[in-house]
């Protein structure tokens, strides 16, 4: 989250709403998934528009449940299925 903020801080010349209207964070299982949830929270607090977190394999511990609760309290949508627009297209 800090690296993204350093390069694309809201209001900076490299970040205009026309170029970066929303951020979608994709999280896997385990600790990396937790890192993604925390990054989404930080990005929201840094002023970015985080519209959703794609989190198909959610952790079942209170730690992960609390992170999801925090994101929902920030009006960040949690999706448990990967949207078709984010899946690799099949070659014909």
Short mmCIF file of N, CA and C in Angstrom, two decimals:
data_model
loop_
_atom_site.label_atom_id
_atom_site.label_comp_id
_atom_site.label_asym_id
_atom_site.label_seq_id
_atom_site.Cartn_x
_atom_site.Cartn_y
_atom_site.Cartn_z
N UNK A 1 0.82 -1.19 0.00
CA UNK A 1 0.00 0.00 0.00
C UNK A 1 0.87 1.26 0.00
N UNK A 2 1.97 1.23 0.75
CA UNK A 2 2.84 2.40 0.79
C UNK A 2 3.52 2.65 -0.56
N UNK A 3 3.90 1.58 -1.25
CA UNK A 3 4.54 1.75 -2.56
C UNK A 3 3.56 2.33 -3.57
N UNK A 4 2.32 1.88 -3.53
CA UNK A 4 1.31 2.43 -4.44
C UNK A 4 1.05 3.89 -4.11
N UNK A 5 0.97 4.20 -2.82
CA UNK A 5 0.74 5.59 -2.42
C UNK A 5 1.91 6.47 -2.85
N UNK A 6 3.14 5.98 -2.70
CA UNK A 6 4.30 6.78 -3.07
C UNK A 6 4.31 7.11 -4.56
N UNK A 7 3.85 6.18 -5.37
CA UNK A 7 3.87 6.39 -6.83
C UNK A 7 2.61 7.07 -7.35
N UNK A 8 1.47 6.76 -6.75
CA UNK A 8 0.18 7.22 -7.28
C UNK A 8 -0.67 7.90 -6.21
N UNK A 9 -0.10 8.76 -5.44
CA UNK A 9 -0.85 9.44 -4.38
C UNK A 9 -2.06 10.17 -4.98
N UNK A 10 -3.22 10.09 -4.30
CA UNK A 10 -4.39 10.81 -4.80
C UNK A 10 -4.06 12.30 -4.99
N UNK A 11 -4.43 12.81 -6.13
CA UNK A 11 -4.18 14.21 -6.43
C UNK A 11 -2.84 14.49 -7.08
N UNK A 12 -1.98 13.48 -7.18
CA UNK A 12 -0.67 13.69 -7.81
C UNK A 12 -0.84 13.66 -9.33
N UNK A 13 0.12 14.22 -10.05
CA UNK A 13 0.01 14.22 -11.52
C UNK A 13 -0.09 12.82 -12.13
N UNK A 14 0.49 11.82 -11.46
CA UNK A 14 0.44 10.46 -12.01
C UNK A 14 -0.84 9.73 -11.65
N UNK A 15 -1.70 10.36 -10.88
CA UNK A 15 -2.95 9.70 -10.48
C UNK A 15 -4.11 10.67 -10.66
N UNK A 16 -4.79 10.53 -11.76
CA UNK A 16 -6.01 11.30 -11.97
C UNK A 16 -7.15 10.31 -12.00
N UNK A 17 -8.33 10.76 -11.68
CA UNK A 17 -9.47 9.84 -11.64
C UNK A 17 -9.73 9.23 -13.01
N UNK A 18 -9.29 9.90 -14.07
CA UNK A 18 -9.47 9.33 -15.41
C UNK A 18 -8.56 8.12 -15.62
N UNK A 19 -7.39 8.12 -14.98
CA UNK A 19 -6.45 7.02 -15.15
C UNK A 19 -6.65 5.91 -14.13
N UNK A 20 -7.01 6.23 -12.92
CA UNK A 20 -7.13 5.25 -11.85
C UNK A 20 -8.43 5.45 -11.10
N UNK A 21 -9.57 5.13 -11.73
CA UNK A 21 -10.84 5.43 -11.07
C UNK A 21 -11.13 4.55 -9.85
N UNK A 22 -10.73 3.28 -9.89
CA UNK A 22 -11.00 2.39 -8.76
C UNK A 22 -9.87 1.37 -8.64
N UNK A 23 -9.80 0.76 -7.47
CA UNK A 23 -8.84 -0.30 -7.23
C UNK A 23 -9.62 -1.54 -6.79
N UNK A 24 -9.28 -2.66 -7.39
CA UNK A 24 -9.79 -3.95 -6.96
C UNK A 24 -8.61 -4.74 -6.41
N UNK A 25 -8.75 -5.25 -5.20
CA UNK A 25 -7.69 -6.04 -4.57
C UNK A 25 -8.11 -7.50 -4.62
N UNK A 26 -7.22 -8.36 -5.12
CA UNK A 26 -7.48 -9.79 -5.18
C UNK A 26 -6.64 -10.48 -4.12
N UNK A 27 -7.29 -11.28 -3.28
CA UNK A 27 -6.61 -11.94 -2.17
C UNK A 27 -6.73 -13.44 -2.26
N UNK A 28 -5.63 -14.11 -2.00
CA UNK A 28 -5.63 -15.56 -1.93
C UNK A 28 -5.78 -16.01 -0.49
N UNK A 29 -5.61 -17.30 -0.24
CA UNK A 29 -5.74 -17.81 1.12
C UNK A 29 -4.46 -17.59 1.93
N UNK A 30 -4.57 -17.77 3.22
CA UNK A 30 -3.40 -17.71 4.09
C UNK A 30 -2.93 -16.31 4.38
N UNK A 31 -1.66 -16.22 4.76
CA UNK A 31 -1.10 -14.93 5.17
C UNK A 31 -1.07 -13.91 4.05
N UNK A 32 -0.83 -14.36 2.80
CA UNK A 32 -0.85 -13.42 1.69
C UNK A 32 -2.23 -12.80 1.52
N UNK A 33 -3.26 -13.58 1.75
CA UNK A 33 -4.61 -13.04 1.70
C UNK A 33 -4.83 -11.98 2.77
N UNK A 34 -4.31 -12.25 3.96
CA UNK A 34 -4.41 -11.27 5.04
C UNK A 34 -3.68 -9.99 4.68
N UNK A 35 -2.52 -10.13 4.05
CA UNK A 35 -1.77 -8.95 3.61
C UNK A 35 -2.57 -8.13 2.60
N UNK A 36 -3.26 -8.83 1.70
CA UNK A 36 -4.10 -8.12 0.72
C UNK A 36 -5.24 -7.38 1.39
N UNK A 37 -5.85 -7.99 2.40
CA UNK A 37 -6.94 -7.33 3.13
C UNK A 37 -6.43 -6.07 3.84
N UNK A 38 -5.27 -6.18 4.45
CA UNK A 38 -4.68 -5.02 5.13
C UNK A 38 -4.31 -3.94 4.12
N UNK A 39 -3.75 -4.35 2.96
CA UNK A 39 -3.40 -3.37 1.93
C UNK A 39 -4.65 -2.63 1.44
N UNK A 40 -5.75 -3.34 1.26
CA UNK A 40 -7.00 -2.69 0.82
C UNK A 40 -7.44 -1.65 1.86
N UNK A 41 -7.34 -2.01 3.12
CA UNK A 41 -7.73 -1.06 4.19
C UNK A 41 -6.83 0.17 4.16
N UNK A 42 -5.51 -0.04 4.05
CA UNK A 42 -4.59 1.09 4.01
C UNK A 42 -4.84 1.98 2.80
N UNK A 43 -5.03 1.37 1.63
CA UNK A 43 -5.29 2.17 0.43
C UNK A 43 -6.53 3.03 0.60
N UNK A 44 -7.56 2.47 1.20
CA UNK A 44 -8.79 3.25 1.45
C UNK A 44 -8.48 4.43 2.37
N UNK A 45 -7.73 4.18 3.43
CA UNK A 45 -7.37 5.26 4.36
C UNK A 45 -6.44 6.29 3.72
N UNK A 46 -5.65 5.87 2.73
CA UNK A 46 -4.77 6.80 2.02
C UNK A 46 -5.53 7.66 1.02
N UNK A 47 -6.83 7.37 0.81
CA UNK A 47 -7.64 8.19 -0.07
C UNK A 47 -7.96 7.57 -1.42
N UNK A 48 -7.53 6.34 -1.66
CA UNK A 48 -7.86 5.67 -2.92
C UNK A 48 -9.28 5.15 -2.88
N UNK A 49 -9.87 4.98 -4.06
CA UNK A 49 -11.22 4.41 -4.15
C UNK A 49 -11.07 2.91 -4.36
N UNK A 50 -11.14 2.16 -3.26
CA UNK A 50 -11.09 0.70 -3.32
C UNK A 50 -12.54 0.23 -3.40
N UNK A 51 -12.94 -0.28 -4.57
CA UNK A 51 -14.35 -0.63 -4.75
C UNK A 51 -14.67 -2.03 -4.26
N UNK A 52 -13.69 -2.94 -4.32
CA UNK A 52 -13.99 -4.30 -3.90
C UNK A 52 -12.72 -5.08 -3.63
N UNK A 53 -12.92 -6.14 -2.85
CA UNK A 53 -11.88 -7.12 -2.60
C UNK A 53 -12.42 -8.46 -3.07
N UNK A 54 -11.69 -9.11 -3.95
CA UNK A 54 -12.05 -10.45 -4.40
C UNK A 54 -11.31 -11.42 -3.49
N UNK A 55 -12.06 -12.21 -2.73
CA UNK A 55 -11.50 -13.05 -1.68
C UNK A 55 -12.21 -14.39 -1.68
N UNK A 56 -11.91 -15.26 -2.69
CA UNK A 56 -12.68 -16.49 -2.85
C UNK A 56 -12.40 -17.57 -1.80
N UNK A 57 -11.20 -17.63 -1.25
CA UNK A 57 -10.86 -18.65 -0.26
C UNK A 57 -10.61 -17.97 1.08
N UNK A 58 -11.69 -17.61 1.75
CA UNK A 58 -11.60 -16.81 2.96
C UNK A 58 -11.10 -17.62 4.15
N UNK A 59 -10.30 -16.96 4.98
CA UNK A 59 -9.83 -17.56 6.22
C UNK A 59 -10.97 -17.66 7.22
N UNK A 60 -10.91 -18.67 8.06
CA UNK A 60 -12.00 -18.92 9.01
C UNK A 60 -11.63 -18.57 10.45
N UNK A 61 -10.56 -17.83 10.64
CA UNK A 61 -10.16 -17.46 12.00
C UNK A 61 -10.72 -16.08 12.34
N UNK A 62 -10.79 -15.76 13.62
CA UNK A 62 -11.27 -14.42 14.01
C UNK A 62 -10.43 -13.30 13.39
N UNK A 63 -9.14 -13.52 13.18
CA UNK A 63 -8.28 -12.50 12.57
C UNK A 63 -8.80 -12.10 11.19
N UNK A 64 -9.05 -13.08 10.34
CA UNK A 64 -9.53 -12.79 8.99
C UNK A 64 -10.96 -12.25 9.01
N UNK A 65 -11.78 -12.80 9.88
CA UNK A 65 -13.16 -12.31 9.99
C UNK A 65 -13.19 -10.85 10.40
N UNK A 66 -12.29 -10.44 11.31
CA UNK A 66 -12.23 -9.04 11.73
C UNK A 66 -11.74 -8.14 10.60
N UNK A 67 -10.78 -8.62 9.81
CA UNK A 67 -10.32 -7.82 8.67
C UNK A 67 -11.45 -7.60 7.68
N UNK A 68 -12.23 -8.64 7.40
CA UNK A 68 -13.37 -8.51 6.48
C UNK A 68 -14.40 -7.54 7.06
N UNK A 69 -14.64 -7.63 8.35
CA UNK A 69 -15.59 -6.72 9.01
C UNK A 69 -15.11 -5.27 8.89
N UNK A 70 -13.81 -5.05 9.06
CA UNK A 70 -13.27 -3.69 8.93
C UNK A 70 -13.47 -3.16 7.52
N UNK A 71 -13.23 -4.00 6.51
CA UNK A 71 -13.40 -3.55 5.13
C UNK A 71 -14.86 -3.24 4.83
N UNK A 72 -15.76 -4.06 5.32
CA UNK A 72 -17.19 -3.79 5.10
C UNK A 72 -17.60 -2.48 5.77
N UNK A 73 -17.01 -2.19 6.95
CA UNK A 73 -17.34 -0.93 7.62
C UNK A 73 -16.84 0.28 6.84
N UNK A 74 -15.87 0.05 5.94
CA UNK A 74 -15.37 1.11 5.06
C UNK A 74 -16.10 1.13 3.72
N UNK A 75 -17.19 0.36 3.63
CA UNK A 75 -18.00 0.26 2.41
C UNK A 75 -17.22 -0.34 1.25
N UNK A 76 -16.33 -1.28 1.56
CA UNK A 76 -15.62 -2.02 0.52
C UNK A 76 -16.34 -3.36 0.36
N UNK A 77 -16.75 -3.63 -0.86
CA UNK A 77 -17.49 -4.86 -1.16
C UNK A 77 -16.53 -6.04 -1.15
N UNK A 78 -16.95 -7.16 -0.53
CA UNK A 78 -16.19 -8.39 -0.51
C UNK A 78 -16.88 -9.37 -1.46
N UNK A 79 -16.15 -9.84 -2.47
CA UNK A 79 -16.70 -10.80 -3.42
C UNK A 79 -16.04 -12.15 -3.20
N UNK A 80 -16.84 -13.19 -3.13
CA UNK A 80 -16.31 -14.53 -2.89
C UNK A 80 -16.10 -15.31 -4.18
N UNK A 81 -16.55 -14.78 -5.30
CA UNK A 81 -16.31 -15.40 -6.60
C UNK A 81 -15.55 -14.41 -7.47
N UNK A 82 -14.64 -14.94 -8.25
CA UNK A 82 -13.86 -14.10 -9.15
C UNK A 82 -14.75 -13.66 -10.29
N UNK A 83 -14.91 -12.34 -10.47
CA UNK A 83 -15.75 -11.85 -11.57
C UNK A 83 -15.17 -12.26 -12.93
N UNK A 84 -16.03 -12.54 -13.91
CA UNK A 84 -15.55 -12.96 -15.23
C UNK A 84 -14.55 -11.98 -15.84
N UNK A 85 -14.70 -10.71 -15.57
CA UNK A 85 -13.78 -9.72 -16.15
C UNK A 85 -12.35 -9.87 -15.63
N UNK A 86 -12.18 -10.56 -14.50
CA UNK A 86 -10.85 -10.74 -13.91
C UNK A 86 -10.25 -12.11 -14.18
N UNK A 87 -10.98 -12.96 -14.89
CA UNK A 87 -10.46 -14.30 -15.17
C UNK A 87 -9.78 -14.31 -16.54
N UNK A 88 -8.77 -15.16 -16.70
CA UNK A 88 -8.10 -15.24 -18.00
C UNK A 88 -9.09 -15.70 -19.08
N UNK A 89 -9.00 -15.10 -20.22
CA UNK A 89 -9.86 -15.47 -21.34
C UNK A 89 -9.33 -16.73 -21.99
N UNK A 90 -10.22 -17.63 -22.34
CA UNK A 90 -9.86 -18.87 -23.01
C UNK A 90 -9.49 -18.56 -24.47
N UNK A 91 -8.39 -19.12 -24.91
CA UNK A 91 -7.99 -18.95 -26.31
C UNK A 91 -8.78 -19.93 -27.16
N UNK A 92 -9.23 -19.50 -28.32
CA UNK A 92 -10.05 -20.36 -29.18
C UNK A 92 -9.22 -20.97 -30.26
#
